[in-house]
PDB file of C-alpha atoms in Angstrom:
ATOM      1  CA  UNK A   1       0.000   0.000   0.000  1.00 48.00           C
ATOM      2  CA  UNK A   2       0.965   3.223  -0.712  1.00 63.00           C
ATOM      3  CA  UNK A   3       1.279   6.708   1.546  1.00 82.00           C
ATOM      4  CA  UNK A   4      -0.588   9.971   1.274  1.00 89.00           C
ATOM      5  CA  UNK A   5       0.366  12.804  -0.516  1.00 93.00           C
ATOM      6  CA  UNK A   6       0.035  15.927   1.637  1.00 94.00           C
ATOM      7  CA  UNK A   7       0.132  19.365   0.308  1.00 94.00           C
ATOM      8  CA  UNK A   8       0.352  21.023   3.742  1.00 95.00           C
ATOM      9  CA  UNK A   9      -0.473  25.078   3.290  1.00 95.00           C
ATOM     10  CA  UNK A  10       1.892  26.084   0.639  1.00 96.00           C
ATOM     11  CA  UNK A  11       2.390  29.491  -0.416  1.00 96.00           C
ATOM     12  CA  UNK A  12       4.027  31.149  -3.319  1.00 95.00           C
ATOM     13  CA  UNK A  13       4.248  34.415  -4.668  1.00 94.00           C
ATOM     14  CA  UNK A  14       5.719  36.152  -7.282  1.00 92.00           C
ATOM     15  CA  UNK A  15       6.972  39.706  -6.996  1.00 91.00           C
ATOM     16  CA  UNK A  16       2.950  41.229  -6.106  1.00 90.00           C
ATOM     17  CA  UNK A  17       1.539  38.065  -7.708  1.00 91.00           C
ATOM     18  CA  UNK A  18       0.180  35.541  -5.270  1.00 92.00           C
ATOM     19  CA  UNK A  19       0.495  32.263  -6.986  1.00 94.00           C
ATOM     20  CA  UNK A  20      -0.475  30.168  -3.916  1.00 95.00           C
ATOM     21  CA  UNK A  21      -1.930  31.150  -0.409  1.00 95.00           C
ATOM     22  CA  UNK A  22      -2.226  28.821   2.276  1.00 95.00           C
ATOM     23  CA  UNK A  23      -3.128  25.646   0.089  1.00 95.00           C
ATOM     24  CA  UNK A  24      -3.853  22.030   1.727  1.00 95.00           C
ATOM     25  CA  UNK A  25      -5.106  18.974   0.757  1.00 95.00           C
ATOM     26  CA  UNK A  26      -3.913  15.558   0.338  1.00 94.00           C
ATOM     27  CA  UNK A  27      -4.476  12.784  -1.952  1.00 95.00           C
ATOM     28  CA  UNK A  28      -4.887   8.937  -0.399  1.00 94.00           C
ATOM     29  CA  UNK A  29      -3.443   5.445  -1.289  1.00 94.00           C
ATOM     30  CA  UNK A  30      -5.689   4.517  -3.706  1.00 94.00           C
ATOM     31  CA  UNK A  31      -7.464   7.568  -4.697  1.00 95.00           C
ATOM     32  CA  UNK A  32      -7.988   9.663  -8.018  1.00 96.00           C
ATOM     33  CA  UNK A  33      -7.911  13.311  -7.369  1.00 97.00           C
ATOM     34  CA  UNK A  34      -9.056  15.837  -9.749  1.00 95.00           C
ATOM     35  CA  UNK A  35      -7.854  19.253  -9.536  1.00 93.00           C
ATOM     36  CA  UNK A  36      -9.496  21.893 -11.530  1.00 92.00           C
ATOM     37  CA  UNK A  37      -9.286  25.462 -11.568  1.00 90.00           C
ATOM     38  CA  UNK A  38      -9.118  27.894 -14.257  1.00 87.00           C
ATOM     39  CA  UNK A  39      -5.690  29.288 -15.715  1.00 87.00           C
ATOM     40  CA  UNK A  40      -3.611  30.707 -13.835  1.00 87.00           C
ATOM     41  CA  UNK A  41      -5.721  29.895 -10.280  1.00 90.00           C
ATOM     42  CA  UNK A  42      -2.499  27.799  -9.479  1.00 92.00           C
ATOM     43  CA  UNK A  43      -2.272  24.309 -10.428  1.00 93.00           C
ATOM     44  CA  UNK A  44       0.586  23.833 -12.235  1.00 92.00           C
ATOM     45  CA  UNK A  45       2.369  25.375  -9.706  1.00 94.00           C
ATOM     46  CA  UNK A  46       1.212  23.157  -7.041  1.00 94.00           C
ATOM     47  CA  UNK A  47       2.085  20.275  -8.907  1.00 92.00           C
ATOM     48  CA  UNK A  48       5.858  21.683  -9.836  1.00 92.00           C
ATOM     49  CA  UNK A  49       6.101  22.788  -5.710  1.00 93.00           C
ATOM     50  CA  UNK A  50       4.905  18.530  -5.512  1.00 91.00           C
ATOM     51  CA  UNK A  51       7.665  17.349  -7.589  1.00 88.00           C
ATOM     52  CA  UNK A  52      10.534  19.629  -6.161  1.00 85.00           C
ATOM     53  CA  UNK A  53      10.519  21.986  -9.339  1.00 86.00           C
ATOM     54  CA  UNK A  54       9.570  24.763  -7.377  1.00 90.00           C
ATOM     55  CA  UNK A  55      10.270  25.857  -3.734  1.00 92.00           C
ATOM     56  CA  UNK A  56       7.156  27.101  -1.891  1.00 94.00           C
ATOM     57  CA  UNK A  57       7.589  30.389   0.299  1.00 95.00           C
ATOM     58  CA  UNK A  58       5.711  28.669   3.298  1.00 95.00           C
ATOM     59  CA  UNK A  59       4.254  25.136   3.893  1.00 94.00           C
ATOM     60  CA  UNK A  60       5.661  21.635   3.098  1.00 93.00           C
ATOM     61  CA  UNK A  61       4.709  18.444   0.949  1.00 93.00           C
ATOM     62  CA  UNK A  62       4.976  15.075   2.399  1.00 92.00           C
ATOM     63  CA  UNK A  63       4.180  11.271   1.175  1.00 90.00           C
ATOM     64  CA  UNK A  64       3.861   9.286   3.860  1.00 87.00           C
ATOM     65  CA  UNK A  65       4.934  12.053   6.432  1.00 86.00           C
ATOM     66  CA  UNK A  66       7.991  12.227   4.910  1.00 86.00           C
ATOM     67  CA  UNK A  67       8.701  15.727   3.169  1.00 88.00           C
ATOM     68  CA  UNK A  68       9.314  14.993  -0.470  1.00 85.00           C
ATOM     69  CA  UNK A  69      13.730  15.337  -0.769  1.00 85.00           C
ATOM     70  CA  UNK A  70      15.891  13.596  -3.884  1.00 83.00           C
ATOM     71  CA  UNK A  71      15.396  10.173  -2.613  1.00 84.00           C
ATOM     72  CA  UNK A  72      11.052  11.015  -2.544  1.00 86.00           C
ATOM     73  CA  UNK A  73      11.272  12.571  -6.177  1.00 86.00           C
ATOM     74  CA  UNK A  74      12.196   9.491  -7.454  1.00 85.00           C
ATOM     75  CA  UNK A  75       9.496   7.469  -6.415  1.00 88.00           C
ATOM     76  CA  UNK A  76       6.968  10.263  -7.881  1.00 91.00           C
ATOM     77  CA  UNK A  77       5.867   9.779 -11.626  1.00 91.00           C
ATOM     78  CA  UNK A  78       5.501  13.230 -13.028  1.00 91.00           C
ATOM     79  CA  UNK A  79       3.605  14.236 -16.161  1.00 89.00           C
ATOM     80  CA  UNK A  80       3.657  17.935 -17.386  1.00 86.00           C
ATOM     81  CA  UNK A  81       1.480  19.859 -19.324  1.00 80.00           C
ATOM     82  CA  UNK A  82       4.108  21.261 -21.555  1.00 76.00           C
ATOM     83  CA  UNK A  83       5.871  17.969 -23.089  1.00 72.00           C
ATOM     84  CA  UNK A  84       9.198  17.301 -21.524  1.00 78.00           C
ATOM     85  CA  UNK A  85      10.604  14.835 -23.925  1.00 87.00           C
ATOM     86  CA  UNK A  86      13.383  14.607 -26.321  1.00 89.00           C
ATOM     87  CA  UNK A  87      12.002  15.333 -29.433  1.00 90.00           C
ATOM     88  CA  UNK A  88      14.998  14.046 -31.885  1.00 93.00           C
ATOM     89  CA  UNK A  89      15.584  10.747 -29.642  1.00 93.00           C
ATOM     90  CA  UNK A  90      14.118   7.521 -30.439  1.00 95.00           C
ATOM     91  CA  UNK A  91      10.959   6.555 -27.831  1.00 95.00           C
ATOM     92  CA  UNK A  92      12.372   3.287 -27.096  1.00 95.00           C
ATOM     93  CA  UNK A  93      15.574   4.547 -26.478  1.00 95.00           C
ATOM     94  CA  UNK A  94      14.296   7.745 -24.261  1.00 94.00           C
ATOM     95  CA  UNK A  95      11.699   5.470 -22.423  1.00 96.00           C
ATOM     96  CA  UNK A  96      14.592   3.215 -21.460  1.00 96.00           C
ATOM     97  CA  UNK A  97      17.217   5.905 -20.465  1.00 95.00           C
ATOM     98  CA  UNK A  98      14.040   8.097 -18.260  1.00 93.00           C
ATOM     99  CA  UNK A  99      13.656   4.582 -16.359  1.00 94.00           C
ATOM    100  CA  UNK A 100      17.762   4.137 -15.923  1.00 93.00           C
ATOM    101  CA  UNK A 101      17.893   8.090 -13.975  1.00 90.00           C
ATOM    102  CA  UNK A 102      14.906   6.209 -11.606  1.00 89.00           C
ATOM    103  CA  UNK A 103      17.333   3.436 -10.854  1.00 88.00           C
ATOM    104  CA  UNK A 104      16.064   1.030 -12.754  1.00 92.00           C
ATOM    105  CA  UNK A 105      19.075  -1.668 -14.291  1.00 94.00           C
ATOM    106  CA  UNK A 106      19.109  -2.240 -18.223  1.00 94.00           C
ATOM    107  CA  UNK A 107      17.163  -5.362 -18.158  1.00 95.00           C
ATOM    108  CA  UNK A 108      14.707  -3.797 -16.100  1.00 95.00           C
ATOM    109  CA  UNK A 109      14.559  -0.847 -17.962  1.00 95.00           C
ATOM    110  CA  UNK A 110      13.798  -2.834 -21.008  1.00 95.00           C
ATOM    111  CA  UNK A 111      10.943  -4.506 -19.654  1.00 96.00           C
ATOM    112  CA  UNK A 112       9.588  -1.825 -18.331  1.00 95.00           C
ATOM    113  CA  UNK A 113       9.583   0.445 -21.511  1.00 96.00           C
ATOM    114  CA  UNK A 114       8.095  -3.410 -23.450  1.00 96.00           C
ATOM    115  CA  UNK A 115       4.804  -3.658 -21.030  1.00 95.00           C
ATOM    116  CA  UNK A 116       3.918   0.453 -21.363  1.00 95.00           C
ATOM    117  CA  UNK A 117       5.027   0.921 -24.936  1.00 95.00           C
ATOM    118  CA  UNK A 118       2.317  -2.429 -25.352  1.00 94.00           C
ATOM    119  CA  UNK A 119      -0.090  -1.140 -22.469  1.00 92.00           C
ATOM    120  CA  UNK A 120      -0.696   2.458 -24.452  1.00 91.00           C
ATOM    121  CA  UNK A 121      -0.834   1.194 -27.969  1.00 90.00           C
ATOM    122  CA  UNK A 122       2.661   2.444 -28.880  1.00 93.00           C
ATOM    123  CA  UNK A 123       4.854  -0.449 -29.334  1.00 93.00           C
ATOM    124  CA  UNK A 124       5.200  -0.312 -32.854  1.00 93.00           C
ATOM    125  CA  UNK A 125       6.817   3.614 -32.672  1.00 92.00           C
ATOM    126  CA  UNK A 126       9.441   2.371 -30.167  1.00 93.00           C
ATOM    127  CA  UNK A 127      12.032   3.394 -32.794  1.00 94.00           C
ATOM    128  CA  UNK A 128      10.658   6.575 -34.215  1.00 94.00           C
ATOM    129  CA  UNK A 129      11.779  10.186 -32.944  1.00 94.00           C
ATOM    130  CA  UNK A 130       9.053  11.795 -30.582  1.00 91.00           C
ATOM    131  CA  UNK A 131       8.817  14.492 -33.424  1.00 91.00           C
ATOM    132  CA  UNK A 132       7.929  12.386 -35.840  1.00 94.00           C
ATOM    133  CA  UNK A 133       4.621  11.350 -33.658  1.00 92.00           C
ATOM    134  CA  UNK A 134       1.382  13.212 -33.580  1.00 88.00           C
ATOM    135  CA  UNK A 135       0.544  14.533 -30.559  1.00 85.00           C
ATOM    136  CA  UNK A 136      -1.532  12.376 -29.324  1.00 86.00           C
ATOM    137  CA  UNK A 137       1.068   9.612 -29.439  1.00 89.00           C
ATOM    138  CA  UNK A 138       3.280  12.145 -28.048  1.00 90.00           C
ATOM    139  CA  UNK A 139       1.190  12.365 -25.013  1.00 89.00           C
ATOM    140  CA  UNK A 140       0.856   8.308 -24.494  1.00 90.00           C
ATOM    141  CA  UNK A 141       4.881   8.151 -24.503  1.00 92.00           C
ATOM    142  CA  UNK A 142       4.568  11.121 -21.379  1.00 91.00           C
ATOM    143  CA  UNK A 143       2.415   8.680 -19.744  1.00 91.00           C
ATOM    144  CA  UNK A 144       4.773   5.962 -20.403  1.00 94.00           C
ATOM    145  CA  UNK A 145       7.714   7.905 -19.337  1.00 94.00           C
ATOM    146  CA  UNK A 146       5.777   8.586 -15.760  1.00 93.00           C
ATOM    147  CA  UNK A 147       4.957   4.970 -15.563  1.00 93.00           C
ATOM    148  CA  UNK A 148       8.084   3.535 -16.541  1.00 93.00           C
ATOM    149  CA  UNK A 149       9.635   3.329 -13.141  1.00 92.00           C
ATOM    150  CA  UNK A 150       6.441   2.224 -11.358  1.00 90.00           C
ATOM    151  CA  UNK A 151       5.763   5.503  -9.454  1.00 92.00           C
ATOM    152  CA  UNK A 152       4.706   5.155  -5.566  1.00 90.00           C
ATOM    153  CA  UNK A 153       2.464   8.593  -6.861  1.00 93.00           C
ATOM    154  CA  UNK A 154       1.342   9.491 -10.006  1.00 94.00           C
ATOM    155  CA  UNK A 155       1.108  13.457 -10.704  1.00 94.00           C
ATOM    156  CA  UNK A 156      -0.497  14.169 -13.965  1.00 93.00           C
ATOM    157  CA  UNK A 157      -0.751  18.082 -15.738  1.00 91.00           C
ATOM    158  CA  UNK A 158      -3.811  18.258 -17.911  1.00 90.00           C
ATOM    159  CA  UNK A 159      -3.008  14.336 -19.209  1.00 89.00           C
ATOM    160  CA  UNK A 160      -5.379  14.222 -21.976  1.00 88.00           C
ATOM    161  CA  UNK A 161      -5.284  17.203 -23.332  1.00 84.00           C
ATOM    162  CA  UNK A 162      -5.094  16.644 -27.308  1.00 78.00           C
ATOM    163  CA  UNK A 163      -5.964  12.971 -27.156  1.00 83.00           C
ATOM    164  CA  UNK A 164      -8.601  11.824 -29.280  1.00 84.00           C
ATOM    165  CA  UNK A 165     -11.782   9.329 -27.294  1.00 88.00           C
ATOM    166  CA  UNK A 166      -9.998   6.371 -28.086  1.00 87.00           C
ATOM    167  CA  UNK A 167      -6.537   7.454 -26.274  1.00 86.00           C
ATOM    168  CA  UNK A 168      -9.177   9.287 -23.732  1.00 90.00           C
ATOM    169  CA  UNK A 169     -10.564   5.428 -22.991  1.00 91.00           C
ATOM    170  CA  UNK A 170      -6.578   4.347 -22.600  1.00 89.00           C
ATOM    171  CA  UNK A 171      -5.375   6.871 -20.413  1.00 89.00           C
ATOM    172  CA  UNK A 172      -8.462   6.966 -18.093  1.00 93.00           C
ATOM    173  CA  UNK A 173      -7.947   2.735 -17.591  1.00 93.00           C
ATOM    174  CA  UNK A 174      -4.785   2.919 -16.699  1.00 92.00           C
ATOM    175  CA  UNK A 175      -5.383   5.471 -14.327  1.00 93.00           C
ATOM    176  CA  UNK A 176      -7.493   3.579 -12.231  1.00 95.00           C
ATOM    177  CA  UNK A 177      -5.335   0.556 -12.700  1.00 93.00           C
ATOM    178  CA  UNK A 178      -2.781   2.075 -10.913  1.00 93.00           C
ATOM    179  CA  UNK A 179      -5.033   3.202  -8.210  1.00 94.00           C
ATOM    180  CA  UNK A 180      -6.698   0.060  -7.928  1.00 94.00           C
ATOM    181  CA  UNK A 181      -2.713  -1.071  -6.651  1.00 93.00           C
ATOM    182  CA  UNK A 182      -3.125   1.498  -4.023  1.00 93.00           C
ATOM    183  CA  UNK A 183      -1.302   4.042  -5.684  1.00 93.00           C
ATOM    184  CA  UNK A 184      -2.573   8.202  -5.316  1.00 95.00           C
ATOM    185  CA  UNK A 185      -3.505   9.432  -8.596  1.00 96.00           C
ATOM    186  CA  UNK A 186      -3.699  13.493  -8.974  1.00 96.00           C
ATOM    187  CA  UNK A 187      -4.626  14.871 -12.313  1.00 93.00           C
ATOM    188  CA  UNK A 188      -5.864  18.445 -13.389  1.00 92.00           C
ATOM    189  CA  UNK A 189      -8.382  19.111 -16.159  1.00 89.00           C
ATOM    190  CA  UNK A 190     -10.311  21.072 -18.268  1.00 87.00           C
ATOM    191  CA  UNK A 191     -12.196  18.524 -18.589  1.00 88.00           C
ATOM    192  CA  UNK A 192     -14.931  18.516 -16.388  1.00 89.00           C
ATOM    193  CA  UNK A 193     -17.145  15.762 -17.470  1.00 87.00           C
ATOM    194  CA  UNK A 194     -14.069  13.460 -17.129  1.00 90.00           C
ATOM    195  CA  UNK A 195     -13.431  14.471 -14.285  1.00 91.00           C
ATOM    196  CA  UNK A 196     -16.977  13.561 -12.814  1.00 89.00           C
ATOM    197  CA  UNK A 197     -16.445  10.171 -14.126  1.00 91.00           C
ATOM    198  CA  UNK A 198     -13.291   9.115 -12.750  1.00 93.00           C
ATOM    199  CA  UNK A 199     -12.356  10.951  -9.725  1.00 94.00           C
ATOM    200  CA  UNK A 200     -13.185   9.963  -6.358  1.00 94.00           C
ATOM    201  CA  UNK A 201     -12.737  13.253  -5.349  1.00 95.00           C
ATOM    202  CA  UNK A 202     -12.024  16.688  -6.281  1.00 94.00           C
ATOM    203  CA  UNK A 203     -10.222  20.031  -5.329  1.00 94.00           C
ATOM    204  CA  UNK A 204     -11.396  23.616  -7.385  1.00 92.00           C
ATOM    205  CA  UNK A 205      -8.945  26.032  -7.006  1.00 93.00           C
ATOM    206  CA  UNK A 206      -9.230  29.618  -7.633  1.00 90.00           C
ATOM    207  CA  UNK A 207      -7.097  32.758  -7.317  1.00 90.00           C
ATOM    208  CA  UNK A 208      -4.326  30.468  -5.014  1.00 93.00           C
ATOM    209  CA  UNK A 209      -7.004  29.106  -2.807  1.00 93.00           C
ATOM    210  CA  UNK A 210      -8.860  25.644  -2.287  1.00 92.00           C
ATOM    211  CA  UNK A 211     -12.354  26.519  -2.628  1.00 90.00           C
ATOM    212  CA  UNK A 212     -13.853  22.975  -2.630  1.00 89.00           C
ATOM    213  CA  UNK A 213     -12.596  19.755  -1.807  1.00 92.00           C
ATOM    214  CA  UNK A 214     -15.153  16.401  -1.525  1.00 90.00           C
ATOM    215  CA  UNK A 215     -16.538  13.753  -3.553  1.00 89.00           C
ATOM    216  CA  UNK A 216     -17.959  14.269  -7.067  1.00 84.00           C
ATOM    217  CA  UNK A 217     -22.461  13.530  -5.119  1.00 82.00           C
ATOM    218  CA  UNK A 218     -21.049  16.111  -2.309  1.00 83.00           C
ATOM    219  CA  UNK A 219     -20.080  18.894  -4.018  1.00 82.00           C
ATOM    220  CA  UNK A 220     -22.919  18.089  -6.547  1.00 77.00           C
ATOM    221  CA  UNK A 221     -25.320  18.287  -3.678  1.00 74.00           C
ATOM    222  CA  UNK A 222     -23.879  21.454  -2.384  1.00 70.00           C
ATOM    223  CA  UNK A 223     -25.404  23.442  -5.042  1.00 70.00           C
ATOM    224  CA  UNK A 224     -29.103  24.321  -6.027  1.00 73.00           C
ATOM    225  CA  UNK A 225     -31.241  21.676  -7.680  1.00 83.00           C
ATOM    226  CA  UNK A 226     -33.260  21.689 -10.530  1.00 88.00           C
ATOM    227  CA  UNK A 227     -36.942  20.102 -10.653  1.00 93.00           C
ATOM    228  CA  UNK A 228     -38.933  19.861 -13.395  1.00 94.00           C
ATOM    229  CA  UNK A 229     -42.837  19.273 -12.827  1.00 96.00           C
ATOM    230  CA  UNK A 230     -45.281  18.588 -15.208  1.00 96.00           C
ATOM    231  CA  UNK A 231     -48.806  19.243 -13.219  1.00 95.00           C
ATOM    232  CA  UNK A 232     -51.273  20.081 -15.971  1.00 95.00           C
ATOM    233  CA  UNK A 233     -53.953  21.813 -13.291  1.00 94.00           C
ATOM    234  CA  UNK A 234     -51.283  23.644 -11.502  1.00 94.00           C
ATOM    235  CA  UNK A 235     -51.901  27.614 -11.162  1.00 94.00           C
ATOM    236  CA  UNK A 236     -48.816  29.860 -11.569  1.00 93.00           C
ATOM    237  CA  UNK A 237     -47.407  30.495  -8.389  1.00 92.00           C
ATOM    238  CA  UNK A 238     -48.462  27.202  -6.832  1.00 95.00           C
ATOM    239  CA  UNK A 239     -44.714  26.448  -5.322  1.00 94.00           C
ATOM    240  CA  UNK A 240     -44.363  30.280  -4.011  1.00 93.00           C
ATOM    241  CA  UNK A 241     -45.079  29.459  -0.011  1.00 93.00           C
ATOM    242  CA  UNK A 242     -42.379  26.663  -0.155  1.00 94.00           C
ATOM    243  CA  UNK A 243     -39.386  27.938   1.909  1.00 93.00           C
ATOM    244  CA  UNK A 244     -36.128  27.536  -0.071  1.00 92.00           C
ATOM    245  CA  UNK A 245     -37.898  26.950  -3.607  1.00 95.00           C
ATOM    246  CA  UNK A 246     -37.676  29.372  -6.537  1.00 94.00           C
ATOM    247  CA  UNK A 247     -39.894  29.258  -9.666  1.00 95.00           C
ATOM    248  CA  UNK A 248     -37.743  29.224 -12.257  1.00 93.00           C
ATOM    249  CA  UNK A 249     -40.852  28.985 -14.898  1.00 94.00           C
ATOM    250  CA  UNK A 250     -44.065  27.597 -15.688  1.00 94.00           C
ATOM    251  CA  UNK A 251     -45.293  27.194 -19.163  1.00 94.00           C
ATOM    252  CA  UNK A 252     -48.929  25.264 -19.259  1.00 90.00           C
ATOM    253  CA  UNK A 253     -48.405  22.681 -16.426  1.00 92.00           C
ATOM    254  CA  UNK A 254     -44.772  22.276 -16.646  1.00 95.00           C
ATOM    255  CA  UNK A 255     -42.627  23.741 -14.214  1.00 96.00           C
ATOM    256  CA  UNK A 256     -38.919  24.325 -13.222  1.00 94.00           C
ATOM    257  CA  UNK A 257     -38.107  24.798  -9.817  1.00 95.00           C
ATOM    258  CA  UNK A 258     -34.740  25.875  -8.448  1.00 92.00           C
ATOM    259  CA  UNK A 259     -34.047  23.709  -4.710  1.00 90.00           C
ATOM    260  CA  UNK A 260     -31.499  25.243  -2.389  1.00 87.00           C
ATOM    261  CA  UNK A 261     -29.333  22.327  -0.574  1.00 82.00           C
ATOM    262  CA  UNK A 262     -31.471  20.948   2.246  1.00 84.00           C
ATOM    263  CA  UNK A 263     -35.109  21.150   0.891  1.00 89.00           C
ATOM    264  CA  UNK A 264     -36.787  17.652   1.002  1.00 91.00           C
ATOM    265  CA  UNK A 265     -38.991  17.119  -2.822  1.00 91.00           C
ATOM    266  CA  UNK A 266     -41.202  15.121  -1.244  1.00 94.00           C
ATOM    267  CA  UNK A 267     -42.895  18.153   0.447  1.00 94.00           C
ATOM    268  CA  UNK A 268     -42.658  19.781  -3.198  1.00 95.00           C
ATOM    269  CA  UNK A 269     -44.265  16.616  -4.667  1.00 95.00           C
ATOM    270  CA  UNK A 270     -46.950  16.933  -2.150  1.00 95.00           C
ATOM    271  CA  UNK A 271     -47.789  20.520  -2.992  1.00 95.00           C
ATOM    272  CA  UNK A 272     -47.811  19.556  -6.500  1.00 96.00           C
ATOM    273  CA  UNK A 273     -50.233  16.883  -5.366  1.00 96.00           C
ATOM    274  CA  UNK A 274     -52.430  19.002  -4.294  1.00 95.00           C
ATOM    275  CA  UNK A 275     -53.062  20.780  -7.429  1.00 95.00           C
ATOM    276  CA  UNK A 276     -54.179  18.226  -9.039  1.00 96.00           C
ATOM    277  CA  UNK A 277     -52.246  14.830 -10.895  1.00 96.00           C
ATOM    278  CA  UNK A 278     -48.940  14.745 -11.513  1.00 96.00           C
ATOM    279  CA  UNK A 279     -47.456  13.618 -14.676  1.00 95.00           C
ATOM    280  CA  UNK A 280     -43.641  13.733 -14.335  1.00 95.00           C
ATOM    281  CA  UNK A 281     -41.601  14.932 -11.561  1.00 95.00           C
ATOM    282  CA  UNK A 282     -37.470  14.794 -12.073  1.00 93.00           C
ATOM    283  CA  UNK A 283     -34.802  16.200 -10.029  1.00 88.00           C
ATOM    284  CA  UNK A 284     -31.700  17.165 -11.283  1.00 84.00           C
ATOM    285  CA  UNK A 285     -28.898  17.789  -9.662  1.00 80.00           C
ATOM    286  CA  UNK A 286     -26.020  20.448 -10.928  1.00 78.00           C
ATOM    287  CA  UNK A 287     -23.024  19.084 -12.750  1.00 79.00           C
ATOM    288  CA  UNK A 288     -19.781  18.966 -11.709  1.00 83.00           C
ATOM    289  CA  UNK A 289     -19.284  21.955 -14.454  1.00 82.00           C
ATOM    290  CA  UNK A 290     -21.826  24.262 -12.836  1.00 79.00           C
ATOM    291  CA  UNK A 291     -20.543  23.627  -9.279  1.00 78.00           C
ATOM    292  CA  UNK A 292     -17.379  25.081 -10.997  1.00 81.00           C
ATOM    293  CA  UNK A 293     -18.729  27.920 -12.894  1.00 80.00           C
ATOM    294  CA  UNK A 294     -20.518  28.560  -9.183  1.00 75.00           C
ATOM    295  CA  UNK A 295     -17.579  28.275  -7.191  1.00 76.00           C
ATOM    296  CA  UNK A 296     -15.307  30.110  -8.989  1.00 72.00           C
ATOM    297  CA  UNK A 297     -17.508  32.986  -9.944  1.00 70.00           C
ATOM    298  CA  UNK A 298     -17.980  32.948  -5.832  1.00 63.00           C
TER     299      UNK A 298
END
């Protein structure tokens, strides 16, 4: 089993630019973390403090309690956003020397750079430049190249950005493969929808700051509902007494209702009731995307 990764208030600044203030969190054996924010709120440079890139002003970063030194690092595997790969080497060749620096022997190595190169649909490029890939290719050998040494952590920057749904699929199964061995995932994304489906949890960051960490259904059920009525005899106005319900409109029976967190629908189904029948009555909660627009607008 694996330790946590703990991001333990970290500040940075730069010049009159703060970068980071006071940020915490930590990411568990096991776990996918998502960490979204807009650009610039801070991510990247959270994730460079993570892998020793950067120095933070204040705060520390620890897996397993121990702060992250030289001997850490090289347990960590570490994709960037901006491709940090050879571009006139061979992939084979740069695969296998990337896994060497981690300690890994030749034979090892070899092995290694065999079961990824197979695992992400790349074995038969082994002997081409990086250049000569597209970029979605270029993006599976960064993956590789973070896997290669079998990371205790996996730290990810914007991982599928530029891949097309079928690399999407590939990335997004080894991901939880390697949390499934108790490994802590972290990723950031634009991608919101993806990041619904495969984190356990999340962390929005804006302006430096955590603004929401919890699971995908708890920071979902944070925000204001949706419900959608269809009562054919219902007046306008007929949900106006109910505390903590807004009429968002009614068009000839059917009616959209905004919920603030904590009203119970079944007291809105009864009022409904009341009216008359009831023909459909749906709730719908926000979307990881709105919580975002919400909280970062906030």
């Amino acid at each position: 089993m694996s330790d946590n990764l703990t991001i333990d208030s970290i500040s940075k600044r730069y010049g009159e630019v703060v970068a980071l203030d006071q940020l915490s969190f930590d990411v568990r054996p096991g776990e996918i973390f998502g960490f979204v924010g807009s650009n610039g709120a801070g991510k990247t440079t959270t994730m460079r403090i993570t892998l020793g890139v950067l120095s933070a002003d204040s705060g520390e970063v620890r897996l397993g309690g121990k702060p992250v030194d030289l001997d850490v690092r090289r347990t960590i595997g570490y994709m960037p956003e901006e491709r940090g790969l050879y571009p006139k080497m061979k992939v084979g060749a740069q695969l296998a020397y990337l896994a060497r620096l981690h300690g890994l022997s030749d034979s090892e190595a070899k092995s290694a750079v065999e079961r990824w190169t197979e695992r992400l649909g790349i074995s038969e490029r082994v002997g081409d430049t990086v250049d000569s890939l597209s970029l979605g290719n270029q993006q599976r050998v960064q993956l590789a190249a973070a896997l290669v040494h079998d990371p205790a952590v996996l730290v990810l920057d914007e991982p599928f950005s530029g891949l097309d749904p079928v690399a999407v699929d590939v990335m997004s199964e080894v991901l939880v493969e390697k949390a499934r061995t108790g490994v802590p995932v972290i990723f950031s994304s634009h991608q919101l929808d993806l990041v619904q489906r495969l984190c356990d949890r999340v962390g929005i960051i804006a302006a430096g700051r955590m603004k929401a960490v919890g699971t995908v259904d708890h920071l979902r059920s944070g925000g204001a509902a949706h419900l959608h009525v269809h009562a054919p005899e219902a007046p306008v106005g007929w949900a106006h007494h109910l505390t903590g319900v807004t009429t968002v409109s009614h068009i000839e029976g059917r009616t959209v209702l905004e919920l603030q967190p904590g009203v119970d629908d079944q007291e809105v189904l009864q009022a409904a009731l009341k009216t008359g029948p009831v023909h459909e009555f749906s709730l719908n909660r926000p979307s990881l995307t709105d919580m975002f627009r919400e909280v970062v607008s906030a």
